[in-house]
CSV table of C-alpha atoms in Angstrom, one decimal:
chain,number,residue,atom,x,y,z
A,1162,MET,CA,75.2,107.5,104.8
A,1163,ARG,CA,77.9,108.6,102.3
A,1164,TRP,CA,79.6,106.7,100.6
A,1165,THR,CA,82.8,108.2,100.3
A,1166,VAL,CA,84.1,108.4,96.8
A,1167,ALA,CA,86.4,105.3,96.5
A,1168,VAL,CA,83.5,103.0,97.4
A,1169,VAL,CA,81.8,104.4,94.6
A,1170,VAL,CA,84.9,103.5,92.1
A,1171,LEU,CA,85.7,100.4,93.5
A,1172,ALA,CA,82.0,99.1,93.1
A,1173,SER,CA,82.9,99.1,89.6
A,1174,LEU,CA,86.7,97.9,89.0
A,1175,PHE,CA,86.1,95.1,91.2
A,1176,VAL,CA,86.1,92.6,88.8
A,1177,ALA,CA,89.0,95.1,86.7
A,1178,ASN,CA,91.0,94.6,88.8
A,1179,ALA,CA,90.8,91.1,91.4
A,1180,PHE,CA,92.3,91.5,95.1
A,1181,THR,CA,94.1,88.6,95.0
A,1182,VAL,CA,97.1,88.2,97.2
A,1183,THR,CA,99.7,85.8,96.5
A,1184,GLN,CA,102.9,85.1,97.5
A,1185,THR,CA,106.3,83.8,96.3
A,1186,ASP,CA,109.1,81.7,98.4
A,1187,PRO,CA,110.9,84.1,100.5
A,1188,ARG,CA,114.2,82.4,99.6
A,1189,ARG,CA,114.0,83.3,96.4
A,1190,LEU,CA,113.0,87.7,97.6
A,1191,ALA,CA,115.2,89.6,95.8
A,1192,ILE,CA,113.9,93.8,97.0
A,1193,PRO,CA,112.1,95.0,94.0
A,1194,ARG,CA,113.7,98.5,92.1
A,1195,ARG,CA,110.8,100.0,90.8
A,1196,VAL,CA,111.0,102.0,88.3
A,1197,LEU,CA,108.8,105.1,88.6
A,1198,LYS,CA,106.0,105.5,85.6
A,1199,ASN,CA,105.1,108.7,86.6
A,1200,PRO,CA,105.5,111.1,83.4
A,1201,GLU,CA,106.2,114.6,85.0
A,1202,VAL,CA,109.2,112.2,87.2
A,1203,SER,CA,110.1,110.4,84.3
A,1204,SER,CA,110.6,113.6,82.4
A,1205,ALA,CA,112.7,115.0,84.7
A,1206,SER,CA,115.1,112.0,85.0
A,1207,GLU,CA,115.5,112.6,81.5
A,1208,SER,CA,117.2,115.8,81.5
A,1209,THR,CA,120.4,117.4,83.2
A,1210,ASP,CA,117.9,119.0,85.4
A,1211,GLU,CA,117.4,114.9,88.1
A,1212,PRO,CA,115.5,115.6,91.1
A,1213,TRP,CA,117.1,115.4,94.3
A,1214,TRP,CA,115.7,111.6,95.3
A,1215,ILE,CA,116.3,110.1,92.0
A,1216,ASN,CA,120.2,109.5,92.8
A,1217,HIS,CA,119.8,110.1,96.6
A,1218,THR,CA,120.7,106.9,98.7
A,1219,LEU,CA,120.2,105.6,101.9
A,1220,GLU,CA,123.9,105.2,103.8
A,1221,HIS,CA,122.6,102.3,106.1
A,1222,ALA,CA,120.0,100.1,103.8
A,1223,ASP,CA,122.1,97.1,103.9
A,1224,LEU,CA,120.5,97.0,106.7
A,1225,ALA,CA,117.1,96.3,104.7
A,1226,ASP,CA,118.3,94.5,102.0
A,1227,ARG,CA,119.9,92.4,104.9
A,1228,THR,CA,116.4,91.5,106.0
A,1229,ARG,CA,113.8,91.4,104.1
A,1230,PRO,CA,114.6,87.7,103.2
A,1231,GLU,CA,113.8,86.6,106.8
A,1232,PHE,CA,109.6,88.0,106.5
A,1233,ALA,CA,108.1,85.8,104.7
A,1234,ILE,CA,105.2,88.1,104.1
A,1235,LEU,CA,107.1,90.8,101.9
A,1236,SER,CA,107.2,88.5,99.4
A,1237,THR,CA,103.5,88.9,98.8
A,1238,LYS,CA,101.3,90.6,96.1
A,1239,ILE,CA,98.1,92.3,95.8
A,1240,GLY,CA,96.6,91.3,93.1
A,1241,ASP,CA,99.4,91.3,90.7
A,1242,LYS,CA,101.4,94.1,92.7
A,1243,PRO,CA,104.0,93.6,95.0
A,1244,LEU,CA,102.8,94.3,99.1
A,1245,VAL,CA,104.4,97.8,100.3
A,1246,TYR,CA,104.0,97.6,103.5
A,1247,LEU,CA,104.0,100.9,105.8
A,1248,ASP,CA,101.7,100.1,108.2
A,1249,SER,CA,104.6,99.1,110.6
A,1250,ALA,CA,102.8,101.7,113.4
A,1251,ALA,CA,100.4,99.8,113.4
A,1252,THR,CA,102.2,96.0,113.4
A,1253,SER,CA,105.1,94.8,111.9
A,1254,GLN,CA,105.2,92.2,110.1
A,1255,LYS,CA,107.5,89.2,111.7
A,1256,PRO,CA,110.6,87.7,110.8
A,1257,GLN,CA,111.2,83.4,109.9
A,1258,GLN,CA,112.8,83.3,113.4
A,1259,VAL,CA,110.2,83.9,115.3
A,1260,VAL,CA,107.5,82.6,113.5
A,1261,ASN,CA,109.9,79.2,114.4
A,1262,ALA,CA,110.1,80.2,118.1
A,1263,ILE,CA,106.8,79.8,118.8
A,1264,SER,CA,106.0,76.6,116.5
A,1265,TYR,CA,108.8,74.5,118.0
A,1266,TYR,CA,107.2,75.7,122.0
A,1267,TYR,CA,104.0,74.0,120.1
A,1268,GLU,CA,106.0,70.7,118.7
A,1269,ASN,CA,108.5,69.8,121.3
A,1270,GLN,CA,107.8,72.2,124.9
A,1271,ASN,CA,104.0,72.4,124.6
A,1272,SER,CA,102.6,72.2,128.6
A,1273,ASN,CA,101.9,74.6,131.2
A,1274,VAL,CA,104.7,76.6,133.0
A,1275,HIS,CA,105.0,76.7,136.2
A,1276,ARG,CA,102.8,73.8,137.4
A,1277,GLY,CA,104.9,70.5,137.2
A,1278,ALA,CA,107.6,68.5,137.6
A,1279,HIS,CA,107.7,67.0,134.3
A,1280,THR,CA,110.2,66.6,131.9
A,1281,LEU,CA,108.0,69.3,128.9
A,1282,SER,CA,106.6,71.6,131.9
A,1283,ARG,CA,110.2,72.3,133.6
A,1284,ALA,CA,111.6,73.1,129.1
A,1285,ALA,CA,107.9,75.4,128.4
A,1286,THR,CA,108.6,77.6,132.5
A,1287,THR,CA,112.6,77.9,131.3
A,1288,ALA,CA,111.6,79.1,127.4
A,1289,TYR,CA,108.8,81.5,129.0
A,1290,GLU,CA,111.3,83.1,132.5
A,1291,GLU,CA,113.9,83.3,129.8
A,1292,ALA,CA,112.1,84.9,127.4
A,1293,ARG,CA,111.0,87.4,130.8
A,1294,ASP,CA,115.2,87.8,130.9
A,1295,THR,CA,115.4,87.8,127.3
A,1296,ILE,CA,113.6,91.9,128.6
A,1297,ALA,CA,114.8,93.4,131.1
A,1298,SER,CA,118.5,93.6,129.8
A,1299,PHE,CA,116.7,94.4,126.8
A,1300,ILE,CA,116.0,97.6,128.7
A,1301,ASN,CA,118.5,98.2,131.5
A,1302,ALA,CA,115.9,96.7,134.1
A,1303,PRO,CA,117.6,96.5,137.9
A,1304,SER,CA,115.8,93.1,138.2
A,1305,ARG,CA,113.6,89.9,136.4
A,1306,ASN,CA,110.9,91.2,138.8
A,1307,GLU,CA,110.3,94.3,137.8
A,1308,ILE,CA,108.8,92.7,134.2
A,1309,VAL,CA,105.1,91.9,134.4
A,1310,PHE,CA,103.6,90.1,131.4
A,1311,THR,CA,100.3,91.6,130.1
A,1312,SER,CA,98.6,91.5,126.7
A,1313,GLY,CA,99.8,94.8,125.2
A,1314,ALA,CA,100.0,97.6,126.1
A,1315,THR,CA,97.0,98.8,127.2
A,1316,GLU,CA,97.2,96.1,129.9
A,1317,ALA,CA,100.3,97.0,131.8
A,1318,ILE,CA,98.9,100.5,131.3
A,1319,ASN,CA,95.5,99.9,132.5
A,1320,LEU,CA,97.2,97.7,135.5
A,1321,VAL,CA,99.1,100.5,136.4
A,1322,ALA,CA,95.8,102.4,136.8
A,1323,SER,CA,93.6,100.1,137.6
A,1324,SER,CA,96.0,99.0,141.2
A,1325,TYR,CA,98.7,101.8,142.2
A,1326,GLY,CA,95.4,104.0,141.0
A,1327,ARG,CA,92.9,102.5,143.2
A,1328,LYS,CA,95.2,102.5,146.0
A,1329,PHE,CA,97.3,106.2,146.0
A,1330,LEU,CA,95.1,108.5,144.4
A,1331,LYS,CA,92.3,110.6,145.6
A,1332,GLU,CA,90.1,113.8,145.4
A,1333,GLY,CA,91.8,116.8,144.5
A,1334,ASP,CA,95.4,114.5,143.2
A,1335,GLU,CA,95.7,115.6,139.5
A,1336,ILE,CA,97.5,113.4,137.0
A,1337,VAL,CA,98.7,114.7,133.9
A,1338,LEU,CA,99.3,113.6,130.4
A,1339,SER,CA,97.7,115.0,126.7
A,1340,GLU,CA,96.1,115.5,123.7
A,1341,MET,CA,98.5,113.6,121.9
A,1342,GLU,CA,98.2,110.1,123.6
A,1343,HIS,CA,97.0,107.7,122.0
A,1344,HIS,CA,93.4,106.6,124.0
A,1345,SER,CA,95.5,103.4,125.9
A,1346,ASN,CA,97.0,106.2,127.7
A,1347,LEU,CA,93.6,108.5,128.0
A,1348,ILE,CA,90.7,105.9,128.6
A,1349,PRO,CA,92.0,104.3,131.5
A,1350,TRP,CA,93.3,107.2,133.3
A,1351,GLN,CA,89.7,109.8,132.6
A,1352,ILE,CA,88.3,106.4,133.9
A,1353,LEU,CA,90.2,106.6,137.7
A,1354,ALA,CA,90.0,110.2,137.7
A,1355,GLU,CA,85.8,109.3,138.1
A,1356,GLN,CA,86.0,107.0,139.6
A,1357,THR,CA,89.1,108.9,142.8
A,1358,GLY,CA,87.3,112.1,142.1
A,1359,ALA,CA,91.0,113.2,140.2
A,1360,VAL,CA,92.3,116.2,138.4
A,1361,LEU,CA,92.2,115.7,134.7
A,1362,ARG,CA,95.3,117.9,133.0
A,1363,TYR,CA,96.0,117.8,129.4
A,1364,VAL,CA,98.7,119.1,127.9
A,1365,ASN,CA,98.5,121.6,124.2
A,1366,ILE,CA,100.2,120.1,121.0
A,1367,ASP,CA,101.8,123.2,119.5
A,1368,PHE,CA,101.3,122.4,116.0
A,1369,GLU,CA,104.1,124.8,114.7
A,1370,THR,CA,106.9,122.9,116.8
A,1371,GLY,CA,104.3,120.0,115.3
A,1372,CYS,CA,105.3,119.0,119.9
A,1373,LEU,CA,103.4,119.1,123.3
A,1374,ASP,CA,103.7,122.5,124.9
A,1375,MET,CA,106.5,122.0,127.0
A,1376,ASP,CA,105.6,125.1,129.1
A,1377,GLN,CA,102.5,124.0,130.1
A,1378,MET,CA,102.8,120.8,130.9
A,1379,THR,CA,105.9,122.1,133.7
A,1380,GLN,CA,103.2,125.1,134.7
A,1381,TYR,CA,101.1,121.5,135.6
A,1382,PHE,CA,103.5,120.2,138.0
A,1383,ASN,CA,102.8,121.1,141.5
A,1384,GLU,CA,102.6,119.2,144.8
A,1385,LYS,CA,98.7,117.4,144.1
A,1386,THR,CA,100.5,115.2,141.1
A,1387,LYS,CA,100.2,112.0,142.1
A,1388,ILE,CA,100.9,110.7,137.9
A,1389,VAL,CA,102.6,111.6,134.7
A,1390,THR,CA,101.7,109.5,131.5
A,1391,PHE,CA,102.4,109.5,128.5
A,1392,GLN,CA,104.2,108.9,125.2
A,1393,HIS,CA,107.7,108.6,124.2
A,1394,VAL,CA,107.7,109.2,120.4
A,1395,SER,CA,103.7,109.7,119.3
A,1396,ASN,CA,101.9,107.4,116.9
A,1397,VAL,CA,100.4,109.7,114.6
A,1398,MET,CA,102.9,113.5,115.1
A,1399,ALA,CA,105.8,111.3,114.9
A,1400,CYS,CA,107.9,113.7,117.7
A,1401,ILE,CA,110.2,111.8,120.5
A,1402,ASN,CA,109.2,113.7,124.0
A,1403,PRO,CA,112.4,114.0,125.6
A,1404,VAL,CA,111.5,112.1,128.1
A,1405,LYS,CA,114.3,113.4,131.1
A,1406,ASP,CA,113.5,116.8,130.6
A,1407,ILE,CA,110.0,115.7,131.6
A,1408,VAL,CA,111.7,113.4,134.6
A,1409,ALA,CA,113.5,116.3,135.8
A,1410,GLN,CA,111.1,118.8,135.9
A,1411,VAL,CA,108.7,116.1,137.9
A,1412,ARG,CA,111.2,116.1,140.5
A,1413,ALA,CA,111.7,118.4,140.8
A,1414,LYS,CA,108.8,120.1,141.1
A,1415,ALA,CA,105.7,117.0,141.9
A,1416,PRO,CA,108.0,114.3,144.3
A,1417,ASN,CA,104.6,112.7,144.5
A,1418,ALA,CA,105.0,111.6,141.3
A,1419,VAL,CA,105.5,109.0,139.4
A,1420,VAL,CA,105.9,108.4,135.7
A,1421,VAL,CA,104.2,106.3,133.5
A,1422,LEU,CA,106.2,105.9,129.9
A,1423,ASP,CA,103.6,104.1,127.5
A,1424,ALA,CA,106.6,103.5,125.4
A,1425,CYS,CA,105.2,101.6,122.6
A,1426,GLN,CA,106.3,103.5,119.3
A,1427,SER,CA,109.9,104.0,120.5
A,1428,VAL,CA,111.1,100.5,122.2
A,1429,PRO,CA,110.9,98.8,119.0
A,1430,ASN,CA,113.7,101.6,116.7
A,1431,ARG,CA,115.8,102.6,119.2
A,1432,PRO,CA,117.9,102.0,122.6
A,1433,VAL,CA,115.5,102.4,126.0
A,1434,ASP,CA,116.9,102.0,129.5
A,1435,VAL,CA,115.0,102.7,132.6
A,1436,GLN,CA,117.5,103.4,135.1
A,1437,ASP,CA,119.2,106.0,132.1
A,1438,LEU,CA,115.2,107.4,131.8
A,1439,GLY,CA,114.6,108.3,135.4
A,1440,ILE,CA,111.0,106.9,134.9
A,1441,ASP,CA,108.5,104.7,137.3
A,1442,PHE,CA,106.2,102.6,134.4
A,1443,LEU,CA,107.2,101.4,130.7
A,1444,ALA,CA,104.5,100.0,128.7
A,1445,ALA,CA,105.3,97.7,126.0
A,1446,SER,CA,103.3,95.5,122.1
A,1447,GLY,CA,105.5,93.8,121.2
A,1448,HIS,CA,103.6,93.0,118.3
A,1449,LYS,CA,105.1,97.0,117.7
A,1450,MET,CA,109.0,95.2,117.9
A,1451,CYS,CA,108.8,91.6,115.6
A,1452,GLY,CA,107.5,89.9,117.4
A,1453,PRO,CA,103.4,88.1,117.9
A,1454,THR,CA,100.0,89.8,118.9
A,1455,GLY,CA,98.5,88.3,122.5
A,1456,ILE,CA,101.6,90.0,124.4
A,1457,GLY,CA,103.9,93.1,125.8
A,1458,PHE,CA,105.3,94.5,129.3
A,1459,LEU,CA,105.1,96.4,132.4
A,1460,TRP,CA,108.0,96.8,132.7
A,1461,GLY,CA,108.3,98.9,136.9
A,1462,LYS,CA,110.3,99.7,139.5
A,1463,GLU,CA,110.5,96.4,142.0
A,1464,ASP,CA,109.7,98.3,145.2
A,1465,ILE,CA,106.7,100.3,143.8
A,1466,LEU,CA,105.2,97.0,142.4
A,1467,ASN,CA,104.9,94.9,145.3
A,1468,SER,CA,103.6,97.9,147.5
A,1469,MET,CA,100.9,97.2,145.1
A,1470,PRO,CA,96.9,95.0,144.9
A,1471,PRO,CA,96.8,92.5,142.2
A,1472,TYR,CA,95.4,93.6,139.5
A,1473,MET,CA,93.1,90.1,138.3
A,1474,GLY,CA,93.5,87.5,141.0
A,1475,GLY,CA,93.3,82.8,140.1
A,1476,GLY,CA,95.8,80.4,139.9
A,1477,GLU,CA,99.6,81.5,139.8
A,1478,MET,CA,99.4,85.3,141.9
A,1479,ILE,CA,99.0,83.9,145.5
A,1480,ASP,CA,101.0,83.0,147.8
A,1481,HIS,CA,99.1,81.9,150.3
A,1482,VAL,CA,95.1,80.8,150.1
A,1483,THR,CA,92.6,79.4,153.3
A,1484,LEU,CA,88.8,80.0,153.0
A,1485,ALA,CA,89.1,83.1,155.1
A,1486,GLY,CA,91.2,84.9,152.7
A,1487,ALA,CA,95.3,84.9,151.0
A,1488,THR,CA,98.5,86.6,150.7
A,1489,PHE,CA,99.5,87.1,147.4
A,1490,ALA,CA,103.1,87.0,145.4
A,1491,LYS,CA,104.8,89.2,144.5
A,1492,ALA,CA,106.3,91.0,141.3
A,1493,PRO,CA,106.0,89.4,138.7
A,1494,ALA,CA,103.9,86.6,139.6
A,1495,ARG,CA,101.1,89.1,141.7
A,1496,PHE,CA,100.0,90.5,138.7
A,1497,GLU,CA,99.8,87.9,136.6
A,1498,ALA,CA,97.1,85.4,137.0
A,1499,GLY,CA,96.5,81.9,135.5
A,1500,THR,CA,98.1,80.7,132.6
A,1501,PRO,CA,100.1,83.2,131.1
A,1502,ALA,CA,100.7,83.2,126.6
A,1503,ILE,CA,103.4,80.8,126.5
A,1504,ALA,CA,103.9,81.0,123.2
A,1505,GLN,CA,103.0,84.8,122.8
A,1506,ALA,CA,106.0,85.2,125.8
A,1507,ILE,CA,108.2,82.9,123.7
A,1508,GLY,CA,107.9,84.7,120.5
A,1509,ILE,CA,108.5,88.6,122.1
A,1510,GLY,CA,111.6,87.0,124.0
A,1511,ALA,CA,112.7,85.5,119.7
A,1512,ALA,CA,111.9,89.1,118.7
A,1513,ILE,CA,113.4,90.9,121.2
A,1514,LYS,CA,117.0,88.5,120.0
A,1515,TYR,CA,116.3,89.8,116.5
A,1516,LEU,CA,116.6,92.8,116.8
A,1517,GLN,CA,119.3,92.7,119.3
A,1518,SER,CA,121.2,90.5,116.6
A,1519,LEU,CA,120.6,93.6,114.5
A,1520,GLY,CA,121.7,95.9,116.9
A,1521,MET,CA,119.3,98.7,118.7
A,1522,ASP,CA,121.8,102.5,117.0
A,1523,LYS,CA,121.5,100.1,113.9
A,1524,ILE,CA,118.3,100.2,113.4
A,1525,GLN,CA,117.4,103.9,115.0
A,1526,ALA,CA,120.0,105.3,111.8
A,1527,TYR,CA,118.4,103.5,109.9
A,1528,GLU,CA,114.5,105.0,110.4
A,1529,ARG,CA,116.0,108.3,110.6
A,1530,GLU,CA,117.5,108.0,107.3
A,1531,LEU,CA,114.1,107.1,106.1
A,1532,ALA,CA,112.7,109.5,108.0
A,1533,ASP,CA,114.2,112.1,106.7
A,1534,TYR,CA,113.6,111.1,103.4
A,1535,MET,CA,109.5,110.3,102.7
A,1536,HIS,CA,109.1,113.8,105.5
A,1537,LYS,CA,111.1,115.5,102.4
A,1538,ARG,CA,109.4,113.2,99.9
A,1539,MET,CA,106.2,114.2,101.1
A,1540,LEU,CA,106.3,117.9,101.8
A,1541,GLU,CA,107.3,118.2,98.4
A,1542,VAL,CA,104.0,116.7,97.3
A,1543,LYS,CA,101.0,118.6,96.7
A,1544,GLY,CA,98.2,119.3,98.1
A,1545,VAL,CA,99.7,116.2,101.1
A,1546,ASN,CA,99.8,118.5,105.0
A,1547,VAL,CA,102.0,116.8,107.1
A,1548,LEU,CA,101.4,116.2,110.8
A,1549,GLY,CA,104.2,116.7,113.2
A,1550,PRO,CA,107.7,118.7,113.3
A,1551,PRO,CA,109.0,120.5,110.3
A,1552,LEU,CA,112.7,119.4,107.9
A,1553,GLY,CA,115.2,119.6,110.8
A,1554,VAL,CA,113.8,117.7,113.8
A,1555,ASP,CA,114.6,114.3,114.6
A,1556,ARG,CA,111.0,112.6,114.5
A,1557,ALA,CA,110.0,108.8,113.8
A,1558,ALA,CA,110.1,107.4,111.0
A,1559,LEU,CA,106.2,107.7,110.0
A,1560,CYS,CA,104.4,110.4,108.2
A,1561,ALA,CA,100.5,110.9,108.9
A,1562,PHE,CA,99.0,113.3,106.8
A,1563,TRP,CA,96.1,115.1,105.0
A,1564,VAL,CA,94.2,116.1,101.8
A,1565,GLU,CA,91.7,118.3,101.4
A,1566,ASN,CA,88.8,117.6,99.5
A,1567,VAL,CA,90.2,113.5,99.2
A,1568,HIS,CA,89.3,111.8,102.5
A,1569,PRO,CA,92.3,109.3,104.4
A,1570,SER,CA,89.7,106.2,103.1
A,1571,ASP,CA,89.7,107.1,99.9
A,1572,LEU,CA,93.8,107.5,99.6
A,1573,SER,CA,94.2,103.9,101.7
A,1574,THR,CA,91.3,101.4,99.0
A,1575,PHE,CA,93.8,103.5,96.1
A,1576,LEU,CA,97.1,102.8,97.3
A,1577,ASP,CA,95.6,99.6,98.5
A,1578,MET,CA,94.7,99.6,94.8
A,1579,GLU,CA,98.4,99.7,94.1
A,1580,GLY,CA,100.2,97.2,96.6
A,1581,VAL,CA,100.4,99.8,98.6
A,1582,ALA,CA,99.0,99.2,103.1
A,1583,ILE,CA,98.4,102.5,104.5
A,1584,ARG,CA,96.5,103.7,108.1
A,1585,ALA,CA,93.4,105.4,107.6
A,1586,GLY,CA,91.7,107.1,110.7
A,1587,HIS,CA,92.2,108.9,113.5
A,1588,HIS,CA,94.5,105.7,114.9
A,1589,CYS,CA,93.3,105.3,117.6
A,1590,CYS,CA,94.2,109.2,118.9
A,1591,GLN,CA,90.0,111.3,118.2
A,1592,PRO,CA,91.7,114.4,120.6
A,1593,LEU,CA,94.6,114.8,118.9
A,1594,HIS,CA,92.5,115.1,115.9
A,1595,GLN,CA,90.2,117.0,116.7
A,1596,ALA,CA,92.8,119.7,118.2
A,1597,ARG,CA,94.6,119.9,114.8
A,1598,GLY,CA,90.8,120.7,113.1
A,1599,ILE,CA,90.5,117.2,110.9
A,1600,SER,CA,88.4,114.6,111.7
A,1601,HIS,CA,90.4,111.8,110.5
A,1602,SER,CA,94.6,111.3,108.7
A,1603,ALA,CA,95.9,108.7,106.5
A,1604,ARG,CA,99.6,107.8,107.4
A,1605,ALA,CA,102.7,105.9,106.3
A,1606,SER,CA,105.0,104.1,108.8
A,1607,LEU,CA,108.5,102.8,108.3
A,1608,TYR,CA,110.4,100.1,109.4
A,1609,PHE,CA,114.4,98.4,109.5
A,1610,TYR,CA,112.7,96.5,106.3
A,1611,ASN,CA,111.2,99.7,104.2
A,1612,THR,CA,113.4,101.1,101.3
A,1613,LYS,CA,113.8,104.1,99.5
A,1614,GLU,CA,112.1,102.2,96.4
A,1615,ASP,CA,109.6,101.2,98.9
A,1616,VAL,CA,109.0,105.0,99.7
A,1617,ASP,CA,109.4,106.5,96.0
A,1618,TYR,CA,106.5,103.9,94.8
A,1619,PHE,CA,104.5,105.7,97.2
A,1620,ILE,CA,104.6,109.0,96.8
A,1621,GLU,CA,104.0,108.3,93.2
A,1622,LYS,CA,100.7,106.0,93.4
A,1623,LEU,CA,99.9,109.1,96.3
A,1624,GLU,CA,100.7,110.9,93.8
A,1625,SER,CA,98.6,109.5,90.9
A,1626,THR,CA,96.0,108.9,93.7
A,1627,ILE,CA,95.5,113.5,94.3
A,1628,LYS,CA,95.2,114.0,91.1
A,1629,PHE,CA,92.9,111.4,90.1
A,1630,PHE,CA,90.5,112.5,92.9
A,1631,ALA,CA,91.2,116.2,91.5
A,1632,SER,CA,90.0,115.3,88.1
A,1633,LEU,CA,86.3,114.8,89.5
A,1634,ASP,CA,83.9,117.1,89.6
A,1635,SER,CA,84.0,119.3,92.8
A,1636,THR,CA,80.6,118.6,94.4
A,1637,THR,CA,81.9,113.8,93.6
A,1638,SER,CA,84.7,114.6,95.6
A,1639,SER,CA,84.0,116.0,98.3
A,1640,ASN,CA,85.5,114.7,102.4
A,1641,GLY,CA,83.0,112.8,101.4
A,1642,ASP,CA,81.3,110.9,104.9
A,1643,ASP,CA,83.0,110.8,107.9
A,1644,ASP,CA,81.7,107.4,109.2
A,1645,PHE,CA,83.2,106.5,106.9
A,1646,VAL,CA,86.4,104.8,108.4
A,1647,PRO,CA,87.2,101.0,107.3
A,1648,PHE,CA,90.1,100.5,109.6
A,1649,ILE,CA,91.1,102.8,112.3
């Protein structure tokens, strides 16, 4: 195996650059106002012809000012460098309110739910079920019975594929999805197709527009189409798919189909109304929306959920059991066998209440500003190729990119030495990268607690890292080993 340049260089720099992580008291946390040290930027700023971004302001930046002190981890230092966390598309950080809610459950309410008449059990059950009500209200579900707790979006989609798919799909039926999908919204349908004989129809990405080829997608819809599934917001392309337009085409051309929406990258940062969107299922993960890991939810129309067989068997999901067989509870209990993730459910409920207190419209407005600002700045960095829609098109607050002759792992590793956390790999979207003709990409992603200064510091260190690799001999700074991607 060949090693990337980063591994070789880091071996010599390790002693001088210890990767220690320290924290300061979050109550004393202030947003770091960094002075850019890039010589070119400094010289330009001293002249009358300053770069456009020097004095650029973001209208809704006060949102970050108000919320950063509530995220203790943002006071972390990587060595002697302040942490600049640009990996929220992988997982968001957690505010103190969520940490407190989980701790309160374990310290004051710890008991199993639905299984006891004693005080602790009643308190735990109330807190657990209140979280379900919170989610239902958050996405405007018609009924709380339509919210099924899962371990995350991956389990939610697998539940639909396994339960709905195995019951209602047969050989020759068609599933429409895209080459843009996260593996969690791809592999379950591949497995279902193998088991049932259903046919997969993949919609291509138009890399010129950075979006799905909508003409091709609508041409796929027909009487044989039984499932249409896609991301609301792409975790790589950053495009925002026109859900309502797609649903309208599905209803007109594929009346027998259900629409399954992967909302992992949309529910955390914009208002999502399942009734307004007109979909049939929605999957989301708690850890991307300020909640804990190990929890997510499936929303599905109540009549459809009650037409589906159980996903797993065990306690809680039954109505009546004899040695001859069993009858099953209605949704959501039908799909929540066993002791649930009680603390995590309480945690996601607290996270949603926190987001609601900020205002989803305000989060969306600020993320639009951040997205536009980072996109513009990245397009000015020599050698950087950004995936997704062009300037002027609404996009999520993330940029996946690649640099010729620099492996994404090298970029990520060197930026980490400067305190900047980005992601490197295929982001669980190998077919997308294959379609673009690249093996991996790097990705910087923002959330409402990020600042203009975070973006500026990232760009400064990205430019210096690229210049470092450009200064190396071309035989040394090759693309390296595509197998060496420590974090994907």
